[in-house]
Amino acid sequence: MSSSVTLTGRLTAVPELRFSAQGTAVAAFTIVTSRRVKDQQTNEWSDADVTYWDCKAFKQLAQNIADSLDKGMEVVATGRAVQESWEDRQTGAKRSKMVVRIDAIGPSLGRATAVVTKAGSGQGQPAYQQARRQQGAASAEDPWASGTPGTGQPAGGGGGWGSGGEGEPPF
């Protein structure tokens, strides 16, 4: 029996996509979680309860993760805690570790925006690249469209609301 896990944290590195001998896509990545606490005496914030979670996803979800997520992104993920066991190749010793098998994951929208593109079975990277090209074409025609999702930068790359690139509206 496995335990359900929900994680909200940041990716420590770009998810690594590999394929099993049978051709199944496997994405491996780490999510770091922590909570912010304020020291009442110094008035300074720090991280507490920092935990690194090894995660794995399979099949189409693995490909979508590799195509969509990047180092440093804040994500919300759900899955099951499982224990993986193996034999060390050099020493022959039995090893094991806890891993979260991811069932669903997405960007946290607390401090970011996202553009969602539906990926059909087997689409993966080509579908993502085509959607980005279509978005770029739409951005060139629409001065209010965001050129890079999550950055808030206009399509023209000018850096803001006209001159100066201050990123705030002039009102």
PDB file of C-alpha atoms in Angstrom:
ATOM      1  CA  MET A   1       0.000   0.000   0.000  1.00  0.00           C
ATOM      2  CA  SER A   2       1.329   3.462  -0.824  1.00  0.00           C
ATOM      3  CA  SER A   3       0.677   6.843   0.724  1.00  0.00           C
ATOM      4  CA  SER A   4      -0.790   9.744  -1.229  1.00  0.00           C
ATOM      5  CA  VAL A   5       1.458  12.801  -1.396  1.00  0.00           C
ATOM      6  CA  THR A   6       0.825  16.379  -2.527  1.00  0.00           C
ATOM      7  CA  LEU A   7       3.906  18.550  -2.975  1.00  0.00           C
ATOM      8  CA  THR A   8       4.186  22.282  -3.595  1.00  0.00           C
ATOM      9  CA  GLY A   9       7.757  23.307  -4.261  1.00  0.00           C
ATOM     10  CA  ARG A  10      10.397  24.101  -6.850  1.00  0.00           C
ATOM     11  CA  LEU A  11      12.210  21.898  -9.350  1.00  0.00           C
ATOM     12  CA  THR A  12      15.897  21.683  -8.442  1.00  0.00           C
ATOM     13  CA  ALA A  13      16.987  20.892 -12.015  1.00  0.00           C
ATOM     14  CA  VAL A  14      15.629  20.310 -15.500  1.00  0.00           C
ATOM     15  CA  PRO A  15      13.606  17.042 -15.478  1.00  0.00           C
ATOM     16  CA  GLU A  16      15.645  14.197 -16.982  1.00  0.00           C
ATOM     17  CA  LEU A  17      13.809  12.185 -19.650  1.00  0.00           C
ATOM     18  CA  ARG A  18      14.963   8.637 -20.375  1.00  0.00           C
ATOM     19  CA  PHE A  19      13.423   5.617 -22.019  1.00  0.00           C
ATOM     20  CA  SER A  20      13.257   2.096 -20.595  1.00  0.00           C
ATOM     21  CA  ALA A  21      14.397  -0.942 -22.578  1.00  0.00           C
ATOM     22  CA  GLN A  22      10.724  -1.429 -23.539  1.00  0.00           C
ATOM     23  CA  GLY A  23      10.517   2.175 -24.819  1.00  0.00           C
ATOM     24  CA  THR A  24       8.531   3.630 -21.901  1.00  0.00           C
ATOM     25  CA  ALA A  25       9.297   7.296 -21.198  1.00  0.00           C
ATOM     26  CA  VAL A  26      10.503   7.979 -17.639  1.00  0.00           C
ATOM     27  CA  ALA A  27      11.014  11.493 -16.241  1.00  0.00           C
ATOM     28  CA  ALA A  28      13.115  11.819 -13.087  1.00  0.00           C
ATOM     29  CA  PHE A  29      13.321  15.066 -11.145  1.00  0.00           C
ATOM     30  CA  THR A  30      13.553  16.502  -7.644  1.00  0.00           C
ATOM     31  CA  ILE A  31      11.121  18.878  -5.948  1.00  0.00           C
ATOM     32  CA  VAL A  32      12.363  20.871  -2.956  1.00  0.00           C
ATOM     33  CA  THR A  33       9.761  21.940  -0.400  1.00  0.00           C
ATOM     34  CA  SER A  34      10.116  24.291   2.536  1.00  0.00           C
ATOM     35  CA  ARG A  35       8.159  26.778   4.553  1.00  0.00           C
ATOM     36  CA  ARG A  36       9.116  30.375   5.199  1.00  0.00           C
ATOM     37  CA  VAL A  37       9.423  31.435   8.829  1.00  0.00           C
ATOM     38  CA  LYS A  38      10.083  34.855  10.291  1.00  0.00           C
ATOM     39  CA  ASP A  39      12.475  35.250  13.200  1.00  0.00           C
ATOM     40  CA  GLN A  40      10.606  37.576  15.573  1.00  0.00           C
ATOM     41  CA  GLN A  41      13.823  38.885  17.118  1.00  0.00           C
ATOM     42  CA  THR A  42      15.716  39.749  13.906  1.00  0.00           C
ATOM     43  CA  ASN A  43      12.666  40.290  11.649  1.00  0.00           C
ATOM     44  CA  GLU A  44      14.372  38.162   8.960  1.00  0.00           C
ATOM     45  CA  TRP A  45      12.826  35.368   6.912  1.00  0.00           C
ATOM     46  CA  SER A  46      14.401  31.944   6.407  1.00  0.00           C
ATOM     47  CA  ASP A  47      13.511  28.501   5.092  1.00  0.00           C
ATOM     48  CA  ALA A  48      12.522  25.779   7.532  1.00  0.00           C
ATOM     49  CA  ASP A  49      11.763  22.098   7.078  1.00  0.00           C
ATOM     50  CA  VAL A  50      13.608  21.922   3.736  1.00  0.00           C
ATOM     51  CA  THR A  51      12.958  18.529   2.115  1.00  0.00           C
ATOM     52  CA  TYR A  52      14.129  17.164  -1.229  1.00  0.00           C
ATOM     53  CA  TRP A  53      11.701  14.742  -2.888  1.00  0.00           C
ATOM     54  CA  ASP A  54      12.893  12.366  -5.624  1.00  0.00           C
ATOM     55  CA  CYS A  55      10.085  12.030  -8.170  1.00  0.00           C
ATOM     56  CA  LYS A  56       9.363   9.894 -11.217  1.00  0.00           C
ATOM     57  CA  ALA A  57       6.670   9.997 -13.877  1.00  0.00           C
ATOM     58  CA  PHE A  58       5.990   7.608 -16.730  1.00  0.00           C
ATOM     59  CA  LYS A  59       4.667   7.450 -20.296  1.00  0.00           C
ATOM     60  CA  GLN A  60       2.963  10.540 -21.769  1.00  0.00           C
ATOM     61  CA  LEU A  61       3.082  12.397 -18.450  1.00  0.00           C
ATOM     62  CA  ALA A  62       6.877  11.985 -18.426  1.00  0.00           C
ATOM     63  CA  GLN A  63       7.168  13.452 -21.924  1.00  0.00           C
ATOM     64  CA  ASN A  64       4.856  16.342 -21.071  1.00  0.00           C
ATOM     65  CA  ILE A  65       6.901  17.116 -17.953  1.00  0.00           C
ATOM     66  CA  ALA A  66      10.145  17.147 -19.942  1.00  0.00           C
ATOM     67  CA  ASP A  67       8.569  19.390 -22.595  1.00  0.00           C
ATOM     68  CA  SER A  68       6.922  21.836 -20.177  1.00  0.00           C
ATOM     69  CA  LEU A  69       8.804  22.188 -16.895  1.00  0.00           C
ATOM     70  CA  ASP A  70      12.207  23.688 -16.151  1.00  0.00           C
ATOM     71  CA  LYS A  71      14.616  24.225 -13.275  1.00  0.00           C
ATOM     72  CA  GLY A  72      13.346  26.617 -10.613  1.00  0.00           C
ATOM     73  CA  MET A  73       9.670  26.423 -11.591  1.00  0.00           C
ATOM     74  CA  GLU A  74       7.220  26.255  -8.725  1.00  0.00           C
ATOM     75  CA  VAL A  75       4.971  23.227  -9.184  1.00  0.00           C
ATOM     76  CA  VAL A  76       2.107  21.425  -7.492  1.00  0.00           C
ATOM     77  CA  ALA A  77       2.342  17.644  -7.805  1.00  0.00           C
ATOM     78  CA  THR A  78       0.320  14.704  -6.549  1.00  0.00           C
ATOM     79  CA  GLY A  79       1.404  11.103  -6.445  1.00  0.00           C
ATOM     80  CA  ARG A  80       2.172   8.080  -4.290  1.00  0.00           C
ATOM     81  CA  ALA A  81       5.141   7.433  -2.045  1.00  0.00           C
ATOM     82  CA  VAL A  82       6.776   4.133  -3.009  1.00  0.00           C
ATOM     83  CA  GLN A  83       9.971   2.399  -1.992  1.00  0.00           C
ATOM     84  CA  GLU A  84      12.307   1.448  -4.830  1.00  0.00           C
ATOM     85  CA  SER A  85      14.815  -1.337  -4.216  1.00  0.00           C
ATOM     86  CA  TRP A  86      17.841  -2.414  -6.237  1.00  0.00           C
ATOM     87  CA  GLU A  87      21.200  -4.129  -5.932  1.00  0.00           C
ATOM     88  CA  ASP A  88      24.366  -1.997  -6.084  1.00  0.00           C
ATOM     89  CA  ARG A  89      26.330  -2.992  -9.213  1.00  0.00           C
ATOM     90  CA  GLN A  90      29.741  -2.525  -7.592  1.00  0.00           C
ATOM     91  CA  THR A  91      29.227  -3.975  -4.132  1.00  0.00           C
ATOM     92  CA  GLY A  92      26.179  -6.195  -4.590  1.00  0.00           C
ATOM     93  CA  ALA A  93      24.595  -4.581  -1.538  1.00  0.00           C
ATOM     94  CA  LYS A  94      20.840  -4.144  -1.454  1.00  0.00           C
ATOM     95  CA  ARG A  95      19.749  -0.497  -1.615  1.00  0.00           C
ATOM     96  CA  SER A  96      16.413   1.269  -1.390  1.00  0.00           C
ATOM     97  CA  LYS A  97      14.949   4.772  -1.314  1.00  0.00           C
ATOM     98  CA  MET A  98      11.586   6.469  -1.188  1.00  0.00           C
ATOM     99  CA  VAL A  99      10.324   8.012  -4.440  1.00  0.00           C
ATOM    100  CA  VAL A 100       7.131   9.879  -5.277  1.00  0.00           C
ATOM    101  CA  ARG A 101       5.480   8.394  -8.368  1.00  0.00           C
ATOM    102  CA  ILE A 102       3.774  11.400  -9.882  1.00  0.00           C
ATOM    103  CA  ASP A 103       0.168  11.061 -11.062  1.00  0.00           C
ATOM    104  CA  ALA A 104      -0.407  14.757 -11.883  1.00  0.00           C
ATOM    105  CA  ILE A 105       1.750  17.894 -11.918  1.00  0.00           C
ATOM    106  CA  GLY A 106       1.455  21.466 -13.083  1.00  0.00           C
ATOM    107  CA  PRO A 107       2.927  24.903 -12.568  1.00  0.00           C
ATOM    108  CA  SER A 108       1.856  26.800  -9.474  1.00  0.00           C
ATOM    109  CA  LEU A 109       0.044  29.929 -10.589  1.00  0.00           C
ATOM    110  CA  GLY A 110       0.667  31.867  -7.369  1.00  0.00           C
ATOM    111  CA  ARG A 111       3.480  33.915  -8.938  1.00  0.00           C
ATOM    112  CA  ALA A 112       3.375  32.826 -12.588  1.00  0.00           C
ATOM    113  CA  THR A 113       1.110  32.370 -15.574  1.00  0.00           C
ATOM    114  CA  ALA A 114       0.870  29.383 -17.877  1.00  0.00           C
ATOM    115  CA  VAL A 115      -0.256  28.635 -21.407  1.00  0.00           C
ATOM    116  CA  VAL A 116      -1.859  25.206 -21.645  1.00  0.00           C
ATOM    117  CA  THR A 117      -1.704  23.247 -24.885  1.00  0.00           C
ATOM    118  CA  LYS A 118      -3.528  19.942 -25.070  1.00  0.00           C
ATOM    119  CA  ALA A 119      -1.130  17.160 -26.051  1.00  0.00           C
ATOM    120  CA  GLY A 120      -2.651  14.077 -27.622  1.00  0.00           C
ATOM    121  CA  SER A 121      -1.233  10.615 -27.286  1.00  0.00           C
ATOM    122  CA  GLY A 122       2.321  10.467 -28.552  1.00  0.00           C
ATOM    123  CA  GLN A 123       2.580  14.167 -29.398  1.00  0.00           C
ATOM    124  CA  GLY A 124       5.081  15.430 -26.855  1.00  0.00           C
ATOM    125  CA  GLN A 125       7.824  17.783 -28.075  1.00  0.00           C
ATOM    126  CA  PRO A 126       6.631  18.420 -31.689  1.00  0.00           C
ATOM    127  CA  ALA A 127       3.186  19.530 -30.494  1.00  0.00           C
ATOM    128  CA  TYR A 128       4.723  21.820 -27.899  1.00  0.00           C
ATOM    129  CA  GLN A 129       7.054  23.432 -30.448  1.00  0.00           C
ATOM    130  CA  GLN A 130       4.178  23.953 -32.894  1.00  0.00           C
ATOM    131  CA  ALA A 131       2.055  25.579 -30.182  1.00  0.00           C
ATOM    132  CA  ARG A 132       4.958  27.907 -29.275  1.00  0.00           C
ATOM    133  CA  ARG A 133       5.315  28.919 -32.956  1.00  0.00           C
ATOM    134  CA  GLN A 134       1.574  29.602 -33.195  1.00  0.00           C
ATOM    135  CA  GLN A 135       1.690  31.600 -29.972  1.00  0.00           C
ATOM    136  CA  GLY A 136       4.644  33.616 -31.304  1.00  0.00           C
ATOM    137  CA  ALA A 137       2.729  34.425 -34.504  1.00  0.00           C
ATOM    138  CA  ALA A 138      -0.312  35.492 -32.484  1.00  0.00           C
ATOM    139  CA  SER A 139       1.898  37.593 -30.205  1.00  0.00           C
ATOM    140  CA  ALA A 140       3.376  39.452 -33.162  1.00  0.00           C
ATOM    141  CA  GLU A 141      -0.141  40.483 -34.227  1.00  0.00           C
ATOM    142  CA  ASP A 142      -1.447  41.248 -30.721  1.00  0.00           C
ATOM    143  CA  PRO A 143       0.406  43.951 -28.770  1.00  0.00           C
ATOM    144  CA  TRP A 144      -1.259  42.776 -25.524  1.00  0.00           C
ATOM    145  CA  ALA A 145      -0.198  39.135 -25.880  1.00  0.00           C
ATOM    146  CA  SER A 146       2.640  37.912 -23.716  1.00  0.00           C
ATOM    147  CA  GLY A 147       5.672  36.942 -25.794  1.00  0.00           C
ATOM    148  CA  THR A 148       7.039  34.623 -23.135  1.00  0.00           C
ATOM    149  CA  PRO A 149       4.544  32.893 -20.832  1.00  0.00           C
ATOM    150  CA  GLY A 150       5.087  33.736 -17.197  1.00  0.00           C
ATOM    151  CA  THR A 151       7.287  36.784 -17.785  1.00  0.00           C
ATOM    152  CA  GLY A 152       4.623  39.392 -18.359  1.00  0.00           C
ATOM    153  CA  GLN A 153       6.749  40.793 -21.186  1.00  0.00           C
ATOM    154  CA  PRO A 154       4.906  42.045 -24.275  1.00  0.00           C
ATOM    155  CA  ALA A 155       5.327  40.227 -27.552  1.00  0.00           C
ATOM    156  CA  GLY A 156       7.518  42.976 -28.966  1.00  0.00           C
ATOM    157  CA  GLY A 157      10.121  42.315 -26.278  1.00  0.00           C
ATOM    158  CA  GLY A 158      10.190  46.025 -25.394  1.00  0.00           C
ATOM    159  CA  GLY A 159      10.032  45.263 -21.689  1.00  0.00           C
ATOM    160  CA  GLY A 160       6.896  46.996 -20.529  1.00  0.00           C
ATOM    161  CA  TRP A 161       4.260  49.628 -21.020  1.00  0.00           C
ATOM    162  CA  GLY A 162       5.878  51.692 -23.703  1.00  0.00           C
ATOM    163  CA  SER A 163       9.078  53.483 -22.826  1.00  0.00           C
ATOM    164  CA  GLY A 164      11.392  52.632 -19.977  1.00  0.00           C
ATOM    165  CA  GLY A 165      10.334  48.966 -19.512  1.00  0.00           C
ATOM    166  CA  GLU A 166       9.159  49.550 -15.953  1.00  0.00           C
ATOM    167  CA  GLY A 167       6.659  46.660 -16.176  1.00  0.00           C
ATOM    168  CA  GLU A 168       3.840  48.652 -14.552  1.00  0.00           C
ATOM    169  CA  PRO A 169       0.903  50.332 -16.287  1.00  0.00           C
ATOM    170  CA  PRO A 170       1.100  54.146 -16.526  1.00  0.00           C
ATOM    171  CA  PHE A 171      -2.015  54.626 -14.373  1.00  0.00           C
TER     172      PHE A 171
END
